[in-house]
Coordinates of N, CA and C in Angstrom, one line a residue:
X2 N 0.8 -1.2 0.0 CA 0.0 0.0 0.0 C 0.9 1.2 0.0
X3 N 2.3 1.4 0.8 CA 3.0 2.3 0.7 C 3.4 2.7 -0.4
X4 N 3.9 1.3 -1.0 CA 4.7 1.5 -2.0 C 4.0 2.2 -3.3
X5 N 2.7 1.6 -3.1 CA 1.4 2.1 -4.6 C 1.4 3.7 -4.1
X6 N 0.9 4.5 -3.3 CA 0.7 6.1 -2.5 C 2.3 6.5 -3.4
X7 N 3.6 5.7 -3.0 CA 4.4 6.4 -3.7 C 4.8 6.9 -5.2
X8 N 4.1 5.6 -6.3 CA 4.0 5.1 -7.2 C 3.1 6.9 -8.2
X9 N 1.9 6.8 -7.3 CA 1.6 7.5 -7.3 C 1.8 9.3 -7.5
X10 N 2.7 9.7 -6.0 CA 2.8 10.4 -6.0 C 3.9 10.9 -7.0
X11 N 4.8 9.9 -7.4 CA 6.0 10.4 -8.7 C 4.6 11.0 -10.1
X12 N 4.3 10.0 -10.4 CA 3.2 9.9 -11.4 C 2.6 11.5 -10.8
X13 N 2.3 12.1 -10.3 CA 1.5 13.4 -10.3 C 3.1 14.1 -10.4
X14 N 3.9 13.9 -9.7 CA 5.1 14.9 -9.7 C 5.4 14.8 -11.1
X15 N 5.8 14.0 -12.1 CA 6.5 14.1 -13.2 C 5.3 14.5 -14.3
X16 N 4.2 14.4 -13.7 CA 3.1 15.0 -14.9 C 2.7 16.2 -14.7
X17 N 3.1 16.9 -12.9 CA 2.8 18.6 -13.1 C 3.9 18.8 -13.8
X18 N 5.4 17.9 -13.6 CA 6.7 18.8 -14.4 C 6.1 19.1 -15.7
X19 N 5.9 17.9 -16.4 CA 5.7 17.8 -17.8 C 4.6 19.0 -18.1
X20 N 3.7 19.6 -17.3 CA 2.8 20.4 -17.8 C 3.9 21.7 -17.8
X21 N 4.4 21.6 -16.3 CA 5.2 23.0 -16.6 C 6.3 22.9 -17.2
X22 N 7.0 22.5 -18.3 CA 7.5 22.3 -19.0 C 7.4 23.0 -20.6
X23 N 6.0 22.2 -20.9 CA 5.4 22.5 -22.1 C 4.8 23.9 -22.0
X24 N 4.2 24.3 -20.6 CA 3.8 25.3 -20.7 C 4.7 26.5 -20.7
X25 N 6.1 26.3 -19.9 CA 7.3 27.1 -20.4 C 7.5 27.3 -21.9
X26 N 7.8 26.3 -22.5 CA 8.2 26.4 -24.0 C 7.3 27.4 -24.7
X27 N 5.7 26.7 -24.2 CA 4.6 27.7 -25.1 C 4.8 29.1 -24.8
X28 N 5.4 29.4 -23.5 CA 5.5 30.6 -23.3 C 6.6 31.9 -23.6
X29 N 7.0 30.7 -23.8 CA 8.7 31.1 -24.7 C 9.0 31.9 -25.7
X30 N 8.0 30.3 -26.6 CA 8.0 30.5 -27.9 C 7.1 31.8 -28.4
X31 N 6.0 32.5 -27.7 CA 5.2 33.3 -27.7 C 5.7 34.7 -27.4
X32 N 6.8 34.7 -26.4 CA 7.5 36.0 -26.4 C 8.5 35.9 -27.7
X33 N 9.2 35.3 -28.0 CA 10.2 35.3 -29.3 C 9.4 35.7 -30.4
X34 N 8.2 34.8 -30.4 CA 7.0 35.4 -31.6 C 6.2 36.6 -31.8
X35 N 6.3 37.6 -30.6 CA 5.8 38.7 -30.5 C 7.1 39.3 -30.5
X36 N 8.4 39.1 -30.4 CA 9.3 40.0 -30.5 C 9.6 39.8 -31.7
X37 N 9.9 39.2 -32.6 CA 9.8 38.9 -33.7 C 9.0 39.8 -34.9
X38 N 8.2 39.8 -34.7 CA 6.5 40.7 -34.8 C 6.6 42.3 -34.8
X39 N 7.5 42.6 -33.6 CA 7.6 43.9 -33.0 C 9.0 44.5 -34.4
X40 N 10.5 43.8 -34.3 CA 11.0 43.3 -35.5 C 11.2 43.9 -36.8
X41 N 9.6 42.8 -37.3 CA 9.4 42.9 -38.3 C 8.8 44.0 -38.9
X42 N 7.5 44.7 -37.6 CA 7.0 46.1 -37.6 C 7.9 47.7 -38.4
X43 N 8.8 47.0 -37.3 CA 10.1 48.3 -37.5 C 10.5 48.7 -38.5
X44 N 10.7 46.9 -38.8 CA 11.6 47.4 -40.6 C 10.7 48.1 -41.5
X45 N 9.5 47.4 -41.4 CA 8.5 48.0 -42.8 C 8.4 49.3 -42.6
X46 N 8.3 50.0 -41.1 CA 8.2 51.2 -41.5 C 9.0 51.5 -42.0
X47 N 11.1 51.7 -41.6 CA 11.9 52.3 -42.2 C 12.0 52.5 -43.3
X48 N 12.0 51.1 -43.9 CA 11.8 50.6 -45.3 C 10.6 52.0 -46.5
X49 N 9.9 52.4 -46.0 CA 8.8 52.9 -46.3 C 9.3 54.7 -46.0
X50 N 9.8 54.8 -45.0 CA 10.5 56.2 -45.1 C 11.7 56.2 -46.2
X51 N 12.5 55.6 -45.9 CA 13.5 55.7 -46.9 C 12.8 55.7 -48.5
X52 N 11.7 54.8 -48.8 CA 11.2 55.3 -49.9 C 10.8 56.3 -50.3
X53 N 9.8 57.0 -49.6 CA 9.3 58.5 -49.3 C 10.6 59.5 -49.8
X54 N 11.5 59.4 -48.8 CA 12.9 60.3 -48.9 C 13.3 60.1 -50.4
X55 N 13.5 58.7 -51.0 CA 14.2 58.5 -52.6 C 12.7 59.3 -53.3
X56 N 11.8 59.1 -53.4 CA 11.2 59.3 -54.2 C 11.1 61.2 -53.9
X57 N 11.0 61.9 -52.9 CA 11.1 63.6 -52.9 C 12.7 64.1 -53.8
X58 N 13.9 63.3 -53.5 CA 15.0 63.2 -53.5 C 14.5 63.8 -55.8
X59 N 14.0 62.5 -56.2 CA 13.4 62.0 -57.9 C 12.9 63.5 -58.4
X60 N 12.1 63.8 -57.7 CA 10.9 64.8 -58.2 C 11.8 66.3 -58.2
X61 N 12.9 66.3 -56.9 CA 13.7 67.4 -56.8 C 14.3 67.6 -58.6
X62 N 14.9 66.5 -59.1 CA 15.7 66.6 -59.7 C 14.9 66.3 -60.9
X63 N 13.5 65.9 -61.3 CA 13.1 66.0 -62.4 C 12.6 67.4 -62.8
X64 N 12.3 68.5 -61.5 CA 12.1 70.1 -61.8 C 13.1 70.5 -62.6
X65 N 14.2 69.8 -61.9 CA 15.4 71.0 -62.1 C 15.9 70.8 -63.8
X66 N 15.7 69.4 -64.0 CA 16.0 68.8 -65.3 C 14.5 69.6 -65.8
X67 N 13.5 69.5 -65.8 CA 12.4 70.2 -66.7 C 12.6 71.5 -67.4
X68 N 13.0 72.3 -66.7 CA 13.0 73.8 -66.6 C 14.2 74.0 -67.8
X69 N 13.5 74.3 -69.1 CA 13.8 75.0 -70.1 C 14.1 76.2 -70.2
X70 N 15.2 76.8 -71.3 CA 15.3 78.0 -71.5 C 14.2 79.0 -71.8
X71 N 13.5 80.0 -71.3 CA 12.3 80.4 -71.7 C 12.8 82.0 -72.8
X72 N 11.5 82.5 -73.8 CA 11.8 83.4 -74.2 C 11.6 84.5 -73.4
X73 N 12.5 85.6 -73.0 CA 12.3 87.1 -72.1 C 11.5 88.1 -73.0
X74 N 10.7 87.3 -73.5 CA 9.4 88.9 -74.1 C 8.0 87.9 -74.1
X75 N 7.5 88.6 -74.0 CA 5.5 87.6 -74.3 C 5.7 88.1 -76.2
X76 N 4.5 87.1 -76.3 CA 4.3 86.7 -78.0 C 4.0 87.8 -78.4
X77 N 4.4 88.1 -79.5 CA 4.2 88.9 -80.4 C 5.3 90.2 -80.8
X78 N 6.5 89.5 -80.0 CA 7.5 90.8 -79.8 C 8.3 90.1 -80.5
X79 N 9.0 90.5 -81.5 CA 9.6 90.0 -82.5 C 11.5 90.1 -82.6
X80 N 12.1 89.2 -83.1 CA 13.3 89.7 -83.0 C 14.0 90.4 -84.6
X81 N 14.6 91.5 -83.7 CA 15.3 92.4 -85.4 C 16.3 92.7 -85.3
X82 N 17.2 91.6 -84.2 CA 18.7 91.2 -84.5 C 19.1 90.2 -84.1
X83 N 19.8 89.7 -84.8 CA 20.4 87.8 -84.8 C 21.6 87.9 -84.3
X84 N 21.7 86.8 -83.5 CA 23.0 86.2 -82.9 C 23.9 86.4 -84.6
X85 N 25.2 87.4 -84.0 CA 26.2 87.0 -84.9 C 26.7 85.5 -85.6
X86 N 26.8 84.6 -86.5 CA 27.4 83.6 -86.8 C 27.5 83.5 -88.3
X87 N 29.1 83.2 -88.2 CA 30.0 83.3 -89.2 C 29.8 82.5 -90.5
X88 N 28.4 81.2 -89.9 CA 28.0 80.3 -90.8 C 26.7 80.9 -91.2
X89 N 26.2 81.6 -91.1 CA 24.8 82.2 -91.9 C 25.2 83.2 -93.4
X90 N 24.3 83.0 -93.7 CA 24.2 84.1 -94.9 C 24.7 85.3 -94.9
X91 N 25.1 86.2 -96.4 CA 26.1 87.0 -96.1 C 25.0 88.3 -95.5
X92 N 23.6 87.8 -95.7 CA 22.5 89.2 -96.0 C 22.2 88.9 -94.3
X93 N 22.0 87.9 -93.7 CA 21.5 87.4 -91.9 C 23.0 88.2 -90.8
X94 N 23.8 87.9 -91.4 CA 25.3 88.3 -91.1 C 25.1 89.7 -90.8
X95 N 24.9 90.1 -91.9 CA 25.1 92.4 -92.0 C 23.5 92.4 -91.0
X96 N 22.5 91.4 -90.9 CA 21.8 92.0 -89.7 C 22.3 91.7 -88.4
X97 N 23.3 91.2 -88.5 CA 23.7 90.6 -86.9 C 25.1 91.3 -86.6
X98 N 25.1 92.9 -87.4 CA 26.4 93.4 -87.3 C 25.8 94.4 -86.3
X99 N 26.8 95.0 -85.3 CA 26.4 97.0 -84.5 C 26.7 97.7 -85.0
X100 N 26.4 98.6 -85.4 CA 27.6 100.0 -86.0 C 27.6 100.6 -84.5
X101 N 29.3 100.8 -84.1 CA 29.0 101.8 -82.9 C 30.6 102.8 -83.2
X102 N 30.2 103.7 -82.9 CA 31.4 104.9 -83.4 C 32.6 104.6 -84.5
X103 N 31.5 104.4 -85.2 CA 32.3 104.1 -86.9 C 32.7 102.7 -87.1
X104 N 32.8 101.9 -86.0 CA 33.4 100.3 -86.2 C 31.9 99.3 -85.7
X105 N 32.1 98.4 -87.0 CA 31.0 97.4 -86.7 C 31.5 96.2 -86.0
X106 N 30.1 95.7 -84.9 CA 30.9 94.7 -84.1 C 29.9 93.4 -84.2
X107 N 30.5 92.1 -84.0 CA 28.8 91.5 -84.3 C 28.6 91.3 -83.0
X108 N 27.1 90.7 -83.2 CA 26.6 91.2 -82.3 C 26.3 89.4 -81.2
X109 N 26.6 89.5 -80.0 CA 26.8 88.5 -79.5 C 25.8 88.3 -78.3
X110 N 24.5 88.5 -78.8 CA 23.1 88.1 -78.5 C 22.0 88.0 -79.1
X111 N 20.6 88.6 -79.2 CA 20.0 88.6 -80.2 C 18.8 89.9 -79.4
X112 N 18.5 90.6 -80.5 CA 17.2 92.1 -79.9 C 16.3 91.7 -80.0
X113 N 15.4 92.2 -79.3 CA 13.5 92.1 -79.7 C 13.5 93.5 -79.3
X114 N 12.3 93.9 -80.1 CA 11.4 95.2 -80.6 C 10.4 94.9 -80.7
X115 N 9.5 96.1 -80.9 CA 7.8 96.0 -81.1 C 7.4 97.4 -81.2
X116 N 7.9 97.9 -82.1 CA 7.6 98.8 -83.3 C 7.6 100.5 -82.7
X117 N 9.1 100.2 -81.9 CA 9.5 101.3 -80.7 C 8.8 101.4 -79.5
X118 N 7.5 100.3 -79.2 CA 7.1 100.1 -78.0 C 7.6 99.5 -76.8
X119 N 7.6 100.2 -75.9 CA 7.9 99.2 -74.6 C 7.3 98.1 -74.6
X120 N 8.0 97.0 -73.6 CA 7.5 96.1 -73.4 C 7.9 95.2 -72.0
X121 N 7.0 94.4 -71.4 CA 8.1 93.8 -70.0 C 9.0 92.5 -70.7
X122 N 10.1 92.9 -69.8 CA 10.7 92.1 -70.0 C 11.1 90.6 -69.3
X123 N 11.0 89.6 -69.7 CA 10.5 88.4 -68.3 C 12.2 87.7 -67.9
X124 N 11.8 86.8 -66.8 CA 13.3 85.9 -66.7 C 12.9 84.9 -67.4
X125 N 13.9 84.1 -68.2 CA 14.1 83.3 -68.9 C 14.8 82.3 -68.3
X126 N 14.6 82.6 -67.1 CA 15.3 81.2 -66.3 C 15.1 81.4 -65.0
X127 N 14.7 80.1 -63.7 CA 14.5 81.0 -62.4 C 16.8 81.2 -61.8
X128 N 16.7 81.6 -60.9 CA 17.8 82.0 -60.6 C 18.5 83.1 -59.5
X129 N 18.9 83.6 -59.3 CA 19.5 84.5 -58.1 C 20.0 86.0 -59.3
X130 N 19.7 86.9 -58.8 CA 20.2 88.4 -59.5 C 21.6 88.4 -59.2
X131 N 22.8 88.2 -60.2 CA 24.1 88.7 -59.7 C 24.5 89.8 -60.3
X132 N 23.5 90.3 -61.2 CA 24.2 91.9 -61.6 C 22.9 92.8 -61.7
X133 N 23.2 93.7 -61.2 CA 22.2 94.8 -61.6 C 22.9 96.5 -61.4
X134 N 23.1 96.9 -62.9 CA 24.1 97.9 -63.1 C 22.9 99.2 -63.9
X135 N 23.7 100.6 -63.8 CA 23.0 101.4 -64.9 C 24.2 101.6 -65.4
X136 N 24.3 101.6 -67.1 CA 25.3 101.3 -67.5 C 25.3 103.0 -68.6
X137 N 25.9 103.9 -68.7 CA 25.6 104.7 -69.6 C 25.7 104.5 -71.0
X138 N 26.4 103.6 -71.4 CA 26.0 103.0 -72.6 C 24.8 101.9 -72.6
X139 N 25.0 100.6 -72.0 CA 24.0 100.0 -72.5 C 22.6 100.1 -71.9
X140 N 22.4 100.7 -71.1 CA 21.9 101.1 -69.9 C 21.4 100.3 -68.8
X141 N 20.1 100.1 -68.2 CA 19.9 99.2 -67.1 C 20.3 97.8 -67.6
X142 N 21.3 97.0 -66.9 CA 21.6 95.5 -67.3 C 21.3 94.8 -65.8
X143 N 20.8 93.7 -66.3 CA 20.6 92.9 -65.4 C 20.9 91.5 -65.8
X144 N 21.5 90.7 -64.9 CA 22.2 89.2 -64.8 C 21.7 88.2 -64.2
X145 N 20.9 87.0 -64.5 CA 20.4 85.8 -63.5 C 21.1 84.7 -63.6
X146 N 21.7 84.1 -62.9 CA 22.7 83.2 -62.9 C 22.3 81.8 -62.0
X147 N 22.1 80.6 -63.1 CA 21.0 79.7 -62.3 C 22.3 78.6 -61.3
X148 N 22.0 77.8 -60.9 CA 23.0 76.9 -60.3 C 24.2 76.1 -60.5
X149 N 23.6 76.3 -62.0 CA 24.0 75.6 -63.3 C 25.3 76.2 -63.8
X150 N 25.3 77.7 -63.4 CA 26.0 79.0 -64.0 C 25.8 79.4 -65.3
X151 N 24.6 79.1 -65.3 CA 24.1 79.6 -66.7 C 23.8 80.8 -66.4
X152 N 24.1 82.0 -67.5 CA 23.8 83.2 -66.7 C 23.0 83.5 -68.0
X153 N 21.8 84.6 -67.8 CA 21.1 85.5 -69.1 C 21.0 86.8 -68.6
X154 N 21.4 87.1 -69.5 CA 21.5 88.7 -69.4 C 20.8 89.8 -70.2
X155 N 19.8 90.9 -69.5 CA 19.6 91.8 -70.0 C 19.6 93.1 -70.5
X156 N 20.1 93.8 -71.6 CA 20.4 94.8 -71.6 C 19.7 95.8 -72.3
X157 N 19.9 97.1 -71.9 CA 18.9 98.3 -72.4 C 17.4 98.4 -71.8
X158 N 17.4 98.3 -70.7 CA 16.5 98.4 -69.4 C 16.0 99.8 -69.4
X159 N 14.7 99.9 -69.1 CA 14.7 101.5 -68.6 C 14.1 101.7 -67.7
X160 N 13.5 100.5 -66.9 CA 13.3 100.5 -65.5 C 13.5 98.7 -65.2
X161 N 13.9 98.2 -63.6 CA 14.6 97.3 -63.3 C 13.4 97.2 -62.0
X162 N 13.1 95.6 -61.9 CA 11.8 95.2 -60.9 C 12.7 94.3 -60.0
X163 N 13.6 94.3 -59.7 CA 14.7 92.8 -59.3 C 15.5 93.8 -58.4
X164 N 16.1 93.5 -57.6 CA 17.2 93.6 -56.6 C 18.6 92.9 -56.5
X165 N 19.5 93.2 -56.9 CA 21.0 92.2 -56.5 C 20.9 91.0 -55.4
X166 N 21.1 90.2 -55.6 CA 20.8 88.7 -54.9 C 19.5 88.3 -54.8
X167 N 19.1 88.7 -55.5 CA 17.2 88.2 -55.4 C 16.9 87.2 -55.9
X168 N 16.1 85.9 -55.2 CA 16.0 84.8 -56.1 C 14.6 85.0 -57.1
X169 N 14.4 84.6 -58.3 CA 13.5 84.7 -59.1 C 12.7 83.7 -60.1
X170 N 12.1 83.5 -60.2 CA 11.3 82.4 -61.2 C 11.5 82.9 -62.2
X171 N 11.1 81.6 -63.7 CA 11.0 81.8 -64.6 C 9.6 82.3 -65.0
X172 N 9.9 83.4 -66.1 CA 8.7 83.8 -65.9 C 8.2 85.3 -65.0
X173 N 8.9 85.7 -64.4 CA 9.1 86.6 -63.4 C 9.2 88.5 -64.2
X174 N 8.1 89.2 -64.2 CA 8.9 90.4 -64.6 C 10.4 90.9 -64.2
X175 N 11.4 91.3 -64.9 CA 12.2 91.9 -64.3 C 12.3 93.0 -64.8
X176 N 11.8 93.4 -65.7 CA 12.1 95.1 -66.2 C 11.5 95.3 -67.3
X177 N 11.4 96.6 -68.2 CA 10.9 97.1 -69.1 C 12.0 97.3 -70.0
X178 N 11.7 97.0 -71.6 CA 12.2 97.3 -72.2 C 12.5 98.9 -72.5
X179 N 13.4 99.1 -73.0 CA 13.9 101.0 -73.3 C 15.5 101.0 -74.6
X180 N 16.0 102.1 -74.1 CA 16.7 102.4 -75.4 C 18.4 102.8 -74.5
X181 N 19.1 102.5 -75.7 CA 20.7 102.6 -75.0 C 21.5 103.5 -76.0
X182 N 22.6 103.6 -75.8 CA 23.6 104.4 -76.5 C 23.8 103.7 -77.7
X183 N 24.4 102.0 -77.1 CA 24.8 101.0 -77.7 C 24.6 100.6 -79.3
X184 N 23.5 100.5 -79.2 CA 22.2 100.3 -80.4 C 21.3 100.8 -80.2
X185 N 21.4 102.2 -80.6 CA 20.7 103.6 -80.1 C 19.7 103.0 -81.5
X186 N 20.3 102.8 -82.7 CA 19.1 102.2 -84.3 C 18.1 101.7 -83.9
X187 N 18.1 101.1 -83.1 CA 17.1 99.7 -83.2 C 15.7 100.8 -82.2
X188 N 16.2 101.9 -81.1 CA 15.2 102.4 -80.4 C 15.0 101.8 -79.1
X189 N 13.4 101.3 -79.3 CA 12.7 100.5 -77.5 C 13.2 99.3 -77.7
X190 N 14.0 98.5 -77.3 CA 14.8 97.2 -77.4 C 14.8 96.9 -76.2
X191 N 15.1 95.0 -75.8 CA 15.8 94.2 -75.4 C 17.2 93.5 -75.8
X192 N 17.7 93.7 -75.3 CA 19.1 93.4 -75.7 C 19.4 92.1 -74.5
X193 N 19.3 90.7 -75.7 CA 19.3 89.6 -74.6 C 20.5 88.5 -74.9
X194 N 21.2 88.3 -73.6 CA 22.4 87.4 -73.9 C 22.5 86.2 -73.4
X195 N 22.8 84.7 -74.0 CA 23.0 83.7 -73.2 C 24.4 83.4 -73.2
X196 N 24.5 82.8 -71.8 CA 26.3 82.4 -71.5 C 26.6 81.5 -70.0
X197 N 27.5 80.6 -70.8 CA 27.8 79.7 -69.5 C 29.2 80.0 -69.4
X198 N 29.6 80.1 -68.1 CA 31.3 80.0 -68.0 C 31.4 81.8 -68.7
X199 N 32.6 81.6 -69.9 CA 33.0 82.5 -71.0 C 32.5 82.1 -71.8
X200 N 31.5 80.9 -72.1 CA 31.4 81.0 -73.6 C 29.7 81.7 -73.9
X201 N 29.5 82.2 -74.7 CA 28.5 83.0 -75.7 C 28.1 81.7 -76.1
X202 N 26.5 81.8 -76.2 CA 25.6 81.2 -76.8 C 24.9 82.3 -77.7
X203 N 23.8 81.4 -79.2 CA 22.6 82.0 -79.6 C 21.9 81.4 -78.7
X204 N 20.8 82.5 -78.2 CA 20.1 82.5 -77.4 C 18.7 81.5 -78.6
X205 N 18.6 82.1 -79.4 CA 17.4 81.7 -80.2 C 17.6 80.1 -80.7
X206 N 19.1 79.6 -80.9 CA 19.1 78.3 -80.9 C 18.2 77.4 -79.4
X207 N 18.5 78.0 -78.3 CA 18.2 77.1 -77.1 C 16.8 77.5 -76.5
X208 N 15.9 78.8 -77.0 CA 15.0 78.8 -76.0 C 13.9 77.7 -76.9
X209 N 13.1 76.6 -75.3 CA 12.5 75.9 -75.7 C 13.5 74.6 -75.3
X210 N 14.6 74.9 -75.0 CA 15.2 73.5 -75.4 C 15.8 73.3 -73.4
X211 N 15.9 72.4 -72.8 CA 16.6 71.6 -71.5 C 17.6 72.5 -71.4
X212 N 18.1 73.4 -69.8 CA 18.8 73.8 -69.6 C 20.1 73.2 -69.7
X213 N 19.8 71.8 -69.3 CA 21.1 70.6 -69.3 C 21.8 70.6 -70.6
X214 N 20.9 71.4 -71.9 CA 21.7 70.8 -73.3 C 22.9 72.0 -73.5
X215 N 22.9 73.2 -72.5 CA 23.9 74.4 -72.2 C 25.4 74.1 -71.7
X216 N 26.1 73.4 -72.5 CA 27.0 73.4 -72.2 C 28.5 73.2 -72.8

């Protein structure tokens, strides 16, 4: 009879172990499973910001790539002097000459007019103001110089809407067209220049076209 009571009591002792046993493991395994979980949480957010970040990162750089040379007059203002070049015709040529105190010079931008009317004159690029001069020959000039160092430049101003370091959009009044010493012929003019570095651009070649193709 002793011996059975003891038989017994093992038989309950090694069947509560076994419960707490199993019941440890389940319990185990359930914290590792929820930390796991917690984990996995984490990543997906990160994972999800850093997308966010690449994709504002995309959009920055498809503006900056979009943004074309624009023309600095509204429609209807016409050009009645051509970029100097040595490859045009000999009749396009003598219009793309200056007469200025008896010596002709060509001319290394291109004019708009509108039949001695004023006119505003726009930016053709957004950008920061690095010059704004009254010049007694050419008269009001003004310079926007994008990041790029593309600069365009206005000359024969007769009133100026912009300030020295001002940042500006494309598209932006910066002044009225007027008359200079320079190319006093031509009258109410813009006198407009493209240039990266030192080198001279035709302006009329690029407006319309990717600032990126300036180079």
């Amino acid at each position: 009879m002793y011996k059975k009571s003891i038989n017994i009591k093992k038989i309950a002792v090694i069947t509560l172990a076994s419960v707490l046993f199993l019941g440890g493991v389940g319990l185990i395994q359930k914290l590792l499973d929820d930390t796991n979980n917690e984990f996995e949480d984490e990543s997906v957010v990160k994972v999800e910001e850093n997308d966010s970040s690449v994709e504002s990162e995309d959009s920055n750089n498809e503006e900056k790539v979009d943004e074309t040379l624009a023309s600095p007059v509204e429609d209807g203002i016409g050009i009645v002097r051509y970029y100097y070049n040595k490859e045009d015709s000999s009749e396009k040529q003598e219009q793309s000459l200056i007469l200025f105190e008896g010596v002709y010079r060509p001319n290394q931008g291109i004019d708009y007019a509108k039949s001695g009317e004023t006119f505003n004159v726009l930016a053709a690029t957004s950008g920061t103001i690095t010059k704004k001069t009254n010049d007694a020959v050419l008269g009001w000039v003004v310079t926007i110089t994008t990041n790029d160092d593309i600069q365009t430049t206005y000359e024969s101003l007769s009133e100026v809407n912009v300030e020295l370091n001002q940042e500006v959009s494309q598209g932006d009044i910066i002044g009225i067209s007027g008359e200079n010493v320079y190319e006093s012929d031509l009258g109410n003019h813009l006198h407009f220049i493209l240039q990266k570095g030192d080198t001279m651009y035709n302006p009329e070649n690029f407006i319309g076209q990717p600032l990126i193709s300036i180079s």
